[in-house]
Amino acid sequence: NAGVTQTPKFRILKIGQSMTLQCAQDMNHNYMYWYRQDPGMGLKLIYYSVGAGITDKGEVPNGYNVSRSTTEDFPLRLELAAPSQTSVYFCASSYDRGSYNSPLHFGNGTRLTVT
Amino acid sequence: KQEVTQIPAALSVPEGENLVLNCSFTDSAIYNLQWFRQDPGKGLTSLLLIQSSQREQTSGRLNASLDKSSGRSTLYIAASQPGDSATYLCAVSSGANNLFFGTGTRLTVIP
């Protein structure tokens, strides 16, 4: 079982560059999430999706965009990268009614450095 | 806003010892609480999920309790092993679309 797959694992960006972090899940989960994890801080929600074609902002959405054209894929787009976006990014998914009744499944993360 | 705190930030114990990890949260209006394990350079793995109406959940050597009224949860690990070394995070759900995470307890089990 692949579960939640994130690519790339590592990336270095220069200030002002753009990139897309890829996330795919093969569990037919409706709910998908993007979190960032900064040292000494808890994970913060960037964006989430409750199904194909439906996305919404989380706690820290500024500087990011998402799309959800299929159930399987939930890419995160960074436009005009800034040093404050240096972080580890995690994609997660869950089966039913979000986190009410089902645990989250996480990918292994993308470590992004913006210099 | 929900705040989740985990103390201590780090813990070292000898192999075989039973141990308790603590999690506290400020808003008792939660739907569930989840405990996760995170290994270095890896994503989070869900260990236990406790619904707000439940008092505890067990999985193997792990037992998680929830006292919603006092805003506390504990994760009990019996007969610890070196393979249990990891960071343990708790997270509370205040809705379908977000979990509020603590900063974790880094556990080291010494052989």
mmCIF file with all atom_site columns, N, CA, C and O in Angstrom, chain A residues 47-95:
data_model
loop_
_atom_site.group_PDB
_atom_site.id
_atom_site.type_symbol
_atom_site.label_atom_id
_atom_site.label_alt_id
_atom_site.label_comp_id
_atom_site.label_asym_id
_atom_site.label_entity_id
_atom_site.label_seq_id
_atom_site.pdbx_PDB_ins_code
_atom_site.Cartn_x
_atom_site.Cartn_y
_atom_site.Cartn_z
_atom_site.occupancy
_atom_site.B_iso_or_equiv
_atom_site.pdbx_formal_charge
_atom_site.auth_seq_id
_atom_site.auth_comp_id
_atom_site.auth_asym_id
_atom_site.auth_atom_id
_atom_site.pdbx_PDB_model_num
ATOM 1   N N  . TYR A 1 47 ? -4.115  24.493 3.942   1.00 0.00 ? 47 TYR A N  1
ATOM 2   C CA . TYR A 1 47 ? -5.340  24.352 3.161   1.00 0.00 ? 47 TYR A CA 1
ATOM 3   C C  . TYR A 1 47 ? -5.876  22.944 3.365   1.00 0.00 ? 47 TYR A C  1
ATOM 4   O O  . TYR A 1 47 ? -5.142  22.037 3.728   1.00 0.00 ? 47 TYR A O  1
ATOM 5   N N  . TYR A 1 48 ? -7.163  22.788 3.089   1.00 0.00 ? 48 TYR A N  1
ATOM 6   C CA . TYR A 1 48 ? -7.745  21.475 3.114   1.00 0.00 ? 48 TYR A CA 1
ATOM 7   C C  . TYR A 1 48 ? -8.780  21.349 2.006   1.00 0.00 ? 48 TYR A C  1
ATOM 8   O O  . TYR A 1 48 ? -9.200  22.353 1.404   1.00 0.00 ? 48 TYR A O  1
ATOM 9   N N  . SER A 1 49 ? -9.183  20.101 1.741   1.00 0.00 ? 49 SER A N  1
ATOM 10  C CA . SER A 1 49 ? -10.186 19.831 0.717   1.00 0.00 ? 49 SER A CA 1
ATOM 11  C C  . SER A 1 49 ? -11.106 18.725 1.206   1.00 0.00 ? 49 SER A C  1
ATOM 12  O O  . SER A 1 49 ? -10.635 17.736 1.775   1.00 0.00 ? 49 SER A O  1
ATOM 13  N N  . VAL A 1 50 ? -12.395 18.881 0.995   1.00 0.00 ? 50 VAL A N  1
ATOM 14  C CA . VAL A 1 50 ? -13.371 17.872 1.422   1.00 0.00 ? 50 VAL A CA 1
ATOM 15  C C  . VAL A 1 50 ? -13.825 17.008 0.255   1.00 0.00 ? 50 VAL A C  1
ATOM 16  O O  . VAL A 1 50 ? -14.673 16.135 0.433   1.00 0.00 ? 50 VAL A O  1
ATOM 17  N N  . GLY A 1 51 ? -13.270 17.244 -0.914  1.00 0.00 ? 51 GLY A N  1
ATOM 18  C CA . GLY A 1 51 ? -13.604 16.446 -2.081  1.00 0.00 ? 51 GLY A CA 1
ATOM 19  C C  . GLY A 1 51 ? -13.122 17.133 -3.338  1.00 0.00 ? 51 GLY A C  1
ATOM 20  O O  . GLY A 1 51 ? -12.722 18.307 -3.301  1.00 0.00 ? 51 GLY A O  1
ATOM 21  N N  . ALA A 1 52 ? -13.167 16.416 -4.440  1.00 0.00 ? 52 ALA A N  1
ATOM 22  C CA . ALA A 1 52 ? -12.718 16.986 -5.712  1.00 0.00 ? 52 ALA A CA 1
ATOM 23  C C  . ALA A 1 52 ? -13.492 18.267 -6.021  1.00 0.00 ? 52 ALA A C  1
ATOM 24  O O  . ALA A 1 52 ? -14.714 18.310 -5.909  1.00 0.00 ? 52 ALA A O  1
ATOM 25  N N  . GLY A 1 53 ? -12.744 19.307 -6.355  1.00 0.00 ? 53 GLY A N  1
ATOM 26  C CA . GLY A 1 53 ? -13.341 20.590 -6.707  1.00 0.00 ? 53 GLY A CA 1
ATOM 27  C C  . GLY A 1 53 ? -13.650 21.501 -5.551  1.00 0.00 ? 53 GLY A C  1
ATOM 28  O O  . GLY A 1 53 ? -14.106 22.638 -5.743  1.00 0.00 ? 53 GLY A O  1
ATOM 29  N N  . ILE A 1 54 ? -13.385 21.045 -4.306  1.00 0.00 ? 54 ILE A N  1
ATOM 30  C CA . ILE A 1 54 ? -13.727 21.834 -3.118  1.00 0.00 ? 54 ILE A CA 1
ATOM 31  C C  . ILE A 1 54 ? -12.490 22.009 -2.245  1.00 0.00 ? 54 ILE A C  1
ATOM 32  O O  . ILE A 1 54 ? -11.902 21.027 -1.790  1.00 0.00 ? 54 ILE A O  1
ATOM 33  N N  . THR A 1 55 ? -12.081 23.261 -2.063  1.00 0.00 ? 55 THR A N  1
ATOM 34  C CA . THR A 1 55 ? -10.939 23.543 -1.195  1.00 0.00 ? 55 THR A CA 1
ATOM 35  C C  . THR A 1 55 ? -11.269 24.726 -0.293  1.00 0.00 ? 55 THR A C  1
ATOM 36  O O  . THR A 1 55 ? -12.170 25.524 -0.604  1.00 0.00 ? 55 THR A O  1
ATOM 37  N N  . ASP A 1 56 ? -10.526 24.838 0.796   1.00 0.00 ? 56 ASP A N  1
ATOM 38  C CA . ASP A 1 56 ? -10.751 25.967 1.707   1.00 0.00 ? 56 ASP A CA 1
ATOM 39  C C  . ASP A 1 56 ? -9.477  26.250 2.484   1.00 0.00 ? 56 ASP A C  1
ATOM 40  O O  . ASP A 1 56 ? -8.603  25.378 2.621   1.00 0.00 ? 56 ASP A O  1
ATOM 41  N N  . LYS A 1 57 ? -9.390  27.480 2.992   1.00 0.00 ? 57 LYS A N  1
ATOM 42  C CA . LYS A 1 57 ? -8.205  27.916 3.713   1.00 0.00 ? 57 LYS A CA 1
ATOM 43  C C  . LYS A 1 57 ? -8.186  27.350 5.120   1.00 0.00 ? 57 LYS A C  1
ATOM 44  O O  . LYS A 1 57 ? -9.218  27.168 5.760   1.00 0.00 ? 57 LYS A O  1
ATOM 45  N N  . GLY A 1 58 ? -6.951  27.103 5.581   1.00 0.00 ? 58 GLY A N  1
ATOM 46  C CA . GLY A 1 58 ? -6.741  26.723 6.960   1.00 0.00 ? 58 GLY A CA 1
ATOM 47  C C  . GLY A 1 58 ? -6.244  27.896 7.768   1.00 0.00 ? 58 GLY A C  1
ATOM 48  O O  . GLY A 1 58 ? -6.622  29.042 7.522   1.00 0.00 ? 58 GLY A O  1
ATOM 49  N N  . GLU A 1 59 ? -5.346  27.617 8.692   1.00 0.00 ? 59 GLU A N  1
ATOM 50  C CA . GLU A 1 59 ? -4.870  28.629 9.630   1.00 0.00 ? 59 GLU A CA 1
ATOM 51  C C  . GLU A 1 59 ? -3.833  29.572 9.019   1.00 0.00 ? 59 GLU A C  1
ATOM 52  O O  . GLU A 1 59 ? -3.772  30.753 9.354   1.00 0.00 ? 59 GLU A O  1
ATOM 53  N N  . VAL A 1 60 ? -2.990  29.055 8.103   1.00 0.00 ? 60 VAL A N  1
ATOM 54  C CA . VAL A 1 60 ? -1.873  29.840 7.564   1.00 0.00 ? 60 VAL A CA 1
ATOM 55  C C  . VAL A 1 60 ? -1.820  29.752 6.040   1.00 0.00 ? 60 VAL A C  1
ATOM 56  O O  . VAL A 1 60 ? -0.846  29.251 5.462   1.00 0.00 ? 60 VAL A O  1
ATOM 57  N N  . PRO A 1 61 ? -2.816  30.258 5.307   1.00 0.00 ? 61 PRO A N  1
ATOM 58  C CA . PRO A 1 61 ? -2.870  30.062 3.859   1.00 0.00 ? 61 PRO A CA 1
ATOM 59  C C  . PRO A 1 61 ? -2.070  31.055 3.016   1.00 0.00 ? 61 PRO A C  1
ATOM 60  O O  . PRO A 1 61 ? -1.849  30.810 1.818   1.00 0.00 ? 61 PRO A O  1
ATOM 61  N N  . ASN A 1 62 ? -1.629  32.170 3.612   1.00 0.00 ? 62 ASN A N  1
ATOM 62  C CA . ASN A 1 62 ? -1.016  33.225 2.803   1.00 0.00 ? 62 ASN A CA 1
ATOM 63  C C  . ASN A 1 62 ? 0.262   32.748 2.122   1.00 0.00 ? 62 ASN A C  1
ATOM 64  O O  . ASN A 1 62 ? 1.145   32.170 2.750   1.00 0.00 ? 62 ASN A O  1
ATOM 65  N N  . GLY A 1 63 ? 0.355   33.013 0.811   1.00 0.00 ? 63 GLY A N  1
ATOM 66  C CA . GLY A 1 63 ? 1.529   32.621 0.035   1.00 0.00 ? 63 GLY A CA 1
ATOM 67  C C  . GLY A 1 63 ? 1.397   31.268 -0.634  1.00 0.00 ? 63 GLY A C  1
ATOM 68  O O  . GLY A 1 63 ? 2.330   30.816 -1.299  1.00 0.00 ? 63 GLY A O  1
ATOM 69  N N  . TYR A 1 64 ? 0.243   30.627 -0.462  1.00 0.00 ? 64 TYR A N  1
ATOM 70  C CA . TYR A 1 64 ? 0.016   29.284 -1.007  1.00 0.00 ? 64 TYR A CA 1
ATOM 71  C C  . TYR A 1 64 ? -1.294  29.237 -1.791  1.00 0.00 ? 64 TYR A C  1
ATOM 72  O O  . TYR A 1 64 ? -2.205  30.017 -1.533  1.00 0.00 ? 64 TYR A O  1
ATOM 73  N N  . ASN A 1 65 ? -1.354  28.264 -2.712  1.00 0.00 ? 65 ASN A N  1
ATOM 74  C CA . ASN A 1 65 ? -2.599  27.973 -3.407  1.00 0.00 ? 65 ASN A CA 1
ATOM 75  C C  . ASN A 1 65 ? -2.715  26.475 -3.602  1.00 0.00 ? 65 ASN A C  1
ATOM 76  O O  . ASN A 1 65 ? -1.706  25.761 -3.652  1.00 0.00 ? 65 ASN A O  1
ATOM 77  N N  . VAL A 1 66 ? -3.934  25.981 -3.709  1.00 0.00 ? 66 VAL A N  1
ATOM 78  C CA . VAL A 1 66 ? -4.168  24.556 -3.924  1.00 0.00 ? 66 VAL A CA 1
ATOM 79  C C  . VAL A 1 66 ? -5.229  24.373 -4.995  1.00 0.00 ? 66 VAL A C  1
ATOM 80  O O  . VAL A 1 66 ? -5.964  25.296 -5.345  1.00 0.00 ? 66 VAL A O  1
ATOM 81  N N  . SER A 1 67 ? -5.296  23.145 -5.484  1.00 0.00 ? 67 SER A N  1
ATOM 82  C CA . SER A 1 67 ? -6.364  22.738 -6.387  1.00 0.00 ? 67 SER A CA 1
ATOM 83  C C  . SER A 1 67 ? -6.669  21.273 -6.103  1.00 0.00 ? 67 SER A C  1
ATOM 84  O O  . SER A 1 67 ? -5.834  20.551 -5.563  1.00 0.00 ? 67 SER A O  1
ATOM 85  N N  . ARG A 1 68 ? -7.857  20.836 -6.451  1.00 0.00 ? 68 ARG A N  1
ATOM 86  C CA . ARG A 1 68 ? -8.226  19.440 -6.246  1.00 0.00 ? 68 ARG A CA 1
ATOM 87  C C  . ARG A 1 68 ? -9.107  19.013 -7.416  1.00 0.00 ? 68 ARG A C  1
ATOM 88  O O  . ARG A 1 68 ? -10.323 19.044 -7.354  1.00 0.00 ? 68 ARG A O  1
ATOM 89  N N  . SER A 1 69 ? -8.458  18.618 -8.491  1.00 0.00 ? 69 SER A N  1
ATOM 90  C CA . SER A 1 69 ? -9.214  18.232 -9.683  1.00 0.00 ? 69 SER A CA 1
ATOM 91  C C  . SER A 1 69 ? -9.623  16.765 -9.647  1.00 0.00 ? 69 SER A C  1
ATOM 92  O O  . SER A 1 69 ? -10.572 16.360 -10.343 1.00 0.00 ? 69 SER A O  1
ATOM 93  N N  . THR A 1 70 ? -8.935  15.948 -8.864  1.00 0.00 ? 70 THR A N  1
ATOM 94  C CA . THR A 1 70 ? -9.276  14.532 -8.724  1.00 0.00 ? 70 THR A CA 1
ATOM 95  C C  . THR A 1 70 ? -9.304  14.170 -7.245  1.00 0.00 ? 70 THR A C  1
ATOM 96  O O  . THR A 1 70 ? -8.754  14.887 -6.411  1.00 0.00 ? 70 THR A O  1
ATOM 97  N N  . THR A 1 71 ? -9.900  13.033 -6.917  1.00 0.00 ? 71 THR A N  1
ATOM 98  C CA . THR A 1 71 ? -9.903  12.571 -5.527  1.00 0.00 ? 71 THR A CA 1
ATOM 99  C C  . THR A 1 71 ? -8.490  12.259 -5.047  1.00 0.00 ? 71 THR A C  1
ATOM 100 O O  . THR A 1 71 ? -8.155  12.463 -3.886  1.00 0.00 ? 71 THR A O  1
ATOM 101 N N  . GLU A 1 72 ? -7.645  11.772 -5.958  1.00 0.00 ? 72 GLU A N  1
ATOM 102 C CA . GLU A 1 72 ? -6.334  11.267 -5.567  1.00 0.00 ? 72 GLU A CA 1
ATOM 103 C C  . GLU A 1 72 ? -5.301  12.365 -5.310  1.00 0.00 ? 72 GLU A C  1
ATOM 104 O O  . GLU A 1 72 ? -4.402  12.189 -4.484  1.00 0.00 ? 72 GLU A O  1
ATOM 105 N N  . ASP A 1 73 ? -5.368  13.481 -6.021  1.00 0.00 ? 73 ASP A N  1
ATOM 106 C CA . ASP A 1 73 ? -4.270  14.443 -6.025  1.00 0.00 ? 73 ASP A CA 1
ATOM 107 C C  . ASP A 1 73 ? -4.648  15.773 -5.378  1.00 0.00 ? 73 ASP A C  1
ATOM 108 O O  . ASP A 1 73 ? -5.742  16.295 -5.602  1.00 0.00 ? 73 ASP A O  1
ATOM 109 N N  . PHE A 1 74 ? -3.692  16.341 -4.647  1.00 0.00 ? 74 PHE A N  1
ATOM 110 C CA . PHE A 1 74 ? -3.931  17.605 -3.949  1.00 0.00 ? 74 PHE A CA 1
ATOM 111 C C  . PHE A 1 74 ? -2.616  18.383 -3.930  1.00 0.00 ? 74 PHE A C  1
ATOM 112 O O  . PHE A 1 74 ? -1.912  18.424 -2.925  1.00 0.00 ? 74 PHE A O  1
ATOM 113 N N  . PRO A 1 75 ? -2.245  19.032 -5.041  1.00 0.00 ? 75 PRO A N  1
ATOM 114 C CA . PRO A 1 75 ? -0.981  19.765 -5.092  1.00 0.00 ? 75 PRO A CA 1
ATOM 115 C C  . PRO A 1 75 ? -1.050  21.105 -4.365  1.00 0.00 ? 75 PRO A C  1
ATOM 116 O O  . PRO A 1 75 ? -2.096  21.760 -4.324  1.00 0.00 ? 75 PRO A O  1
ATOM 117 N N  . LEU A 1 76 ? 0.090   21.498 -3.808  1.00 0.00 ? 76 LEU A N  1
ATOM 118 C CA . LEU A 1 76 ? 0.227   22.780 -3.110  1.00 0.00 ? 76 LEU A CA 1
ATOM 119 C C  . LEU A 1 76 ? 1.194   23.652 -3.904  1.00 0.00 ? 76 LEU A C  1
ATOM 120 O O  . LEU A 1 76 ? 2.327   23.251 -4.169  1.00 0.00 ? 76 LEU A O  1
ATOM 121 N N  . ARG A 1 77 ? 0.762   24.822 -4.263  1.00 0.00 ? 77 ARG A N  1
ATOM 122 C CA . ARG A 1 77 ? 1.554   25.738 -5.073  1.00 0.00 ? 77 ARG A CA 1
ATOM 123 C C  . ARG A 1 77 ? 2.095   26.874 -4.208  1.00 0.00 ? 77 ARG A C  1
ATOM 124 O O  . ARG A 1 77 ? 1.333   27.506 -3.454  1.00 0.00 ? 77 ARG A O  1
ATOM 125 N N  . LEU A 1 78 ? 3.407   27.108 -4.319  1.00 0.00 ? 78 LEU A N  1
ATOM 126 C CA . LEU A 1 78 ? 4.023   28.257 -3.674  1.00 0.00 ? 78 LEU A CA 1
ATOM 127 C C  . LEU A 1 78 ? 4.363   29.283 -4.754  1.00 0.00 ? 78 LEU A C  1
ATOM 128 O O  . LEU A 1 78 ? 5.073   28.959 -5.710  1.00 0.00 ? 78 LEU A O  1
ATOM 129 N N  . GLU A 1 79 ? 3.845   30.457 -4.631  1.00 0.00 ? 79 GLU A N  1
ATOM 130 C CA . GLU A 1 79 ? 4.150   31.537 -5.554  1.00 0.00 ? 79 GLU A CA 1
ATOM 131 C C  . GLU A 1 79 ? 5.062   32.535 -4.847  1.00 0.00 ? 79 GLU A C  1
ATOM 132 O O  . GLU A 1 79 ? 4.826   32.872 -3.700  1.00 0.00 ? 79 GLU A O  1
ATOM 133 N N  . LEU A 1 80 ? 6.099   32.980 -5.540  1.00 0.00 ? 80 LEU A N  1
ATOM 134 C CA . LEU A 1 80 ? 6.991   33.998 -4.979  1.00 0.00 ? 80 LEU A CA 1
ATOM 135 C C  . LEU A 1 80 ? 7.521   33.569 -3.605  1.00 0.00 ? 80 LEU A C  1
ATOM 136 O O  . LEU A 1 80 ? 7.207   34.168 -2.576  1.00 0.00 ? 80 LEU A O  1
ATOM 137 N N  . ALA A 1 81 ? 8.304   32.494 -3.603  1.00 0.00 ? 81 ALA A N  1
ATOM 138 C CA . ALA A 1 81 ? 8.792   31.917 -2.353  1.00 0.00 ? 81 ALA A CA 1
ATOM 139 C C  . ALA A 1 81 ? 9.530   32.948 -1.499  1.00 0.00 ? 81 ALA A C  1
ATOM 140 O O  . ALA A 1 81 ? 10.299  33.786 -2.007  1.00 0.00 ? 81 ALA A O  1
ATOM 141 N N  . ALA A 1 82 ? 9.305   32.849 -0.188  1.00 0.00 ? 82 ALA A N  1
ATOM 142 C CA . ALA A 1 82 ? 9.937   33.738 0.784   1.00 0.00 ? 82 ALA A CA 1
ATOM 143 C C  . ALA A 1 82 ? 10.632  32.902 1.852   1.00 0.00 ? 82 ALA A C  1
ATOM 144 O O  . ALA A 1 82 ? 10.223  31.747 2.101   1.00 0.00 ? 82 ALA A O  1
ATOM 145 N N  . PRO A 1 83 ? 11.672  33.432 2.519   1.00 0.00 ? 83 PRO A N  1
ATOM 146 C CA . PRO A 1 83 ? 12.365  32.665 3.568   1.00 0.00 ? 83 PRO A CA 1
ATOM 147 C C  . PRO A 1 83 ? 11.417  32.143 4.649   1.00 0.00 ? 83 PRO A C  1
ATOM 148 O O  . PRO A 1 83 ? 11.671  31.085 5.234   1.00 0.00 ? 83 PRO A O  1
ATOM 149 N N  . SER A 1 84 ? 10.331  32.865 4.905   1.00 0.00 ? 84 SER A N  1
ATOM 150 C CA . SER A 1 84 ? 9.375   32.432 5.935   1.00 0.00 ? 84 SER A CA 1
ATOM 151 C C  . SER A 1 84 ? 8.658   31.137 5.553   1.00 0.00 ? 84 SER A C  1
ATOM 152 O O  . SER A 1 84 ? 8.014   30.509 6.404   1.00 0.00 ? 84 SER A O  1
ATOM 153 N N  . GLN A 1 85 ? 8.781   30.731 4.300   1.00 0.00 ? 85 GLN A N  1
ATOM 154 C CA . GLN A 1 85 ? 8.155   29.483 3.864   1.00 0.00 ? 85 GLN A CA 1
ATOM 155 C C  . GLN A 1 85 ? 9.097   28.283 3.986   1.00 0.00 ? 85 GLN A C  1
ATOM 156 O O  . GLN A 1 85 ? 8.717   27.166 3.631   1.00 0.00 ? 85 GLN A O  1
ATOM 157 N N  . THR A 1 86 ? 10.294  28.517 4.500   1.00 0.00 ? 86 THR A N  1
ATOM 158 C CA . THR A 1 86 ? 11.183  27.406 4.830   1.00 0.00 ? 86 THR A CA 1
ATOM 159 C C  . THR A 1 86 ? 10.538  26.574 5.932   1.00 0.00 ? 86 THR A C  1
ATOM 160 O O  . THR A 1 86 ? 10.229  27.092 7.007   1.00 0.00 ? 86 THR A O  1
ATOM 161 N N  . SER A 1 87 ? 10.310  25.299 5.649   1.00 0.00 ? 87 SER A N  1
ATOM 162 C CA . SER A 1 87 ? 9.560   24.470 6.578   1.00 0.00 ? 87 SER A CA 1
ATOM 163 C C  . SER A 1 87 ? 9.545   23.030 6.051   1.00 0.00 ? 87 SER A C  1
ATOM 164 O O  . SER A 1 87 ? 10.072  22.739 4.976   1.00 0.00 ? 87 SER A O  1
ATOM 165 N N  . VAL A 1 88 ? 8.936   22.157 6.819   1.00 0.00 ? 88 VAL A N  1
ATOM 166 C CA . VAL A 1 88 ? 8.627   20.814 6.342   1.00 0.00 ? 88 VAL A CA 1
ATOM 167 C C  . VAL A 1 88 ? 7.127   20.756 6.095   1.00 0.00 ? 88 VAL A C  1
ATOM 168 O O  . VAL A 1 88 ? 6.337   21.100 6.976   1.00 0.00 ? 88 VAL A O  1
ATOM 169 N N  . TYR A 1 89 ? 6.760   20.334 4.906   1.00 0.00 ? 89 TYR A N  1
ATOM 170 C CA . TYR A 1 89 ? 5.355   20.322 4.500   1.00 0.00 ? 89 TYR A CA 1
ATOM 171 C C  . TYR A 1 89 ? 4.835   18.893 4.476   1.00 0.00 ? 89 TYR A C  1
ATOM 172 O O  . TYR A 1 89 ? 5.452   17.999 3.895   1.00 0.00 ? 89 TYR A O  1
ATOM 173 N N  . PHE A 1 90 ? 3.699   18.692 5.120   1.00 0.00 ? 90 PHE A N  1
ATOM 174 C CA . PHE A 1 90 ? 3.084   17.377 5.173   1.00 0.00 ? 90 PHE A CA 1
ATOM 175 C C  . PHE A 1 90 ? 1.700   17.419 4.534   1.00 0.00 ? 90 PHE A C  1
ATOM 176 O O  . PHE A 1 90 ? 0.895   18.307 4.815   1.00 0.00 ? 90 PHE A O  1
ATOM 177 N N  . CYS A 1 91 ? 1.451   16.418 3.724   1.00 0.00 ? 91 CYS A N  1
ATOM 178 C CA . CYS A 1 91 ? 0.128   16.190 3.179   1.00 0.00 ? 91 CYS A CA 1
ATOM 179 C C  . CYS A 1 91 ? -0.510  15.053 3.969   1.00 0.00 ? 91 CYS A C  1
ATOM 180 O O  . CYS A 1 91 ? 0.179   14.117 4.397   1.00 0.00 ? 91 CYS A O  1
ATOM 181 N N  . ALA A 1 92 ? -1.807  15.138 4.183   1.00 0.00 ? 92 ALA A N  1
ATOM 182 C CA . ALA A 1 92 ? -2.510  14.099 4.929   1.00 0.00 ? 92 ALA A CA 1
ATOM 183 C C  . ALA A 1 92 ? -3.875  13.865 4.307   1.00 0.00 ? 92 ALA A C  1
ATOM 184 O O  . ALA A 1 92 ? -4.399  14.724 3.582   1.00 0.00 ? 92 ALA A O  1
ATOM 185 N N  . SER A 1 93 ? -4.445  12.707 4.588   1.00 0.00 ? 93 SER A N  1
ATOM 186 C CA . SER A 1 93 ? -5.790  12.409 4.099   1.00 0.00 ? 93 SER A CA 1
ATOM 187 C C  . SER A 1 93 ? -6.551  11.630 5.158   1.00 0.00 ? 93 SER A C  1
ATOM 188 O O  . SER A 1 93 ? -5.954  11.013 6.058   1.00 0.00 ? 93 SER A O  1
ATOM 189 N N  . SER A 1 94 ? -7.868  11.680 5.057   1.00 0.00 ? 94 SER A N  1
ATOM 190 C CA . SER A 1 94 ? -8.700  10.875 5.952   1.00 0.00 ? 94 SER A CA 1
ATOM 191 C C  . SER A 1 94 ? -9.937  10.416 5.197   1.00 0.00 ? 94 SER A C  1
ATOM 192 O O  . SER A 1 94 ? -10.346 11.020 4.198   1.00 0.00 ? 94 SER A O  1
ATOM 193 N N  . TYR A 1 95 ? -10.567 9.344  5.722   1.00 0.00 ? 95 TYR A N  1
ATOM 194 C CA . TYR A 1 95 ? -11.604 8.656  4.959   1.00 0.00 ? 95 TYR A CA 1
ATOM 195 C C  . TYR A 1 95 ? -12.949 9.362  4.979   1.00 0.00 ? 95 TYR A C  1
ATOM 196 O O  . TYR A 1 95 ? -13.516 9.675  3.935   1.00 0.00 ? 95 TYR A O  1
#
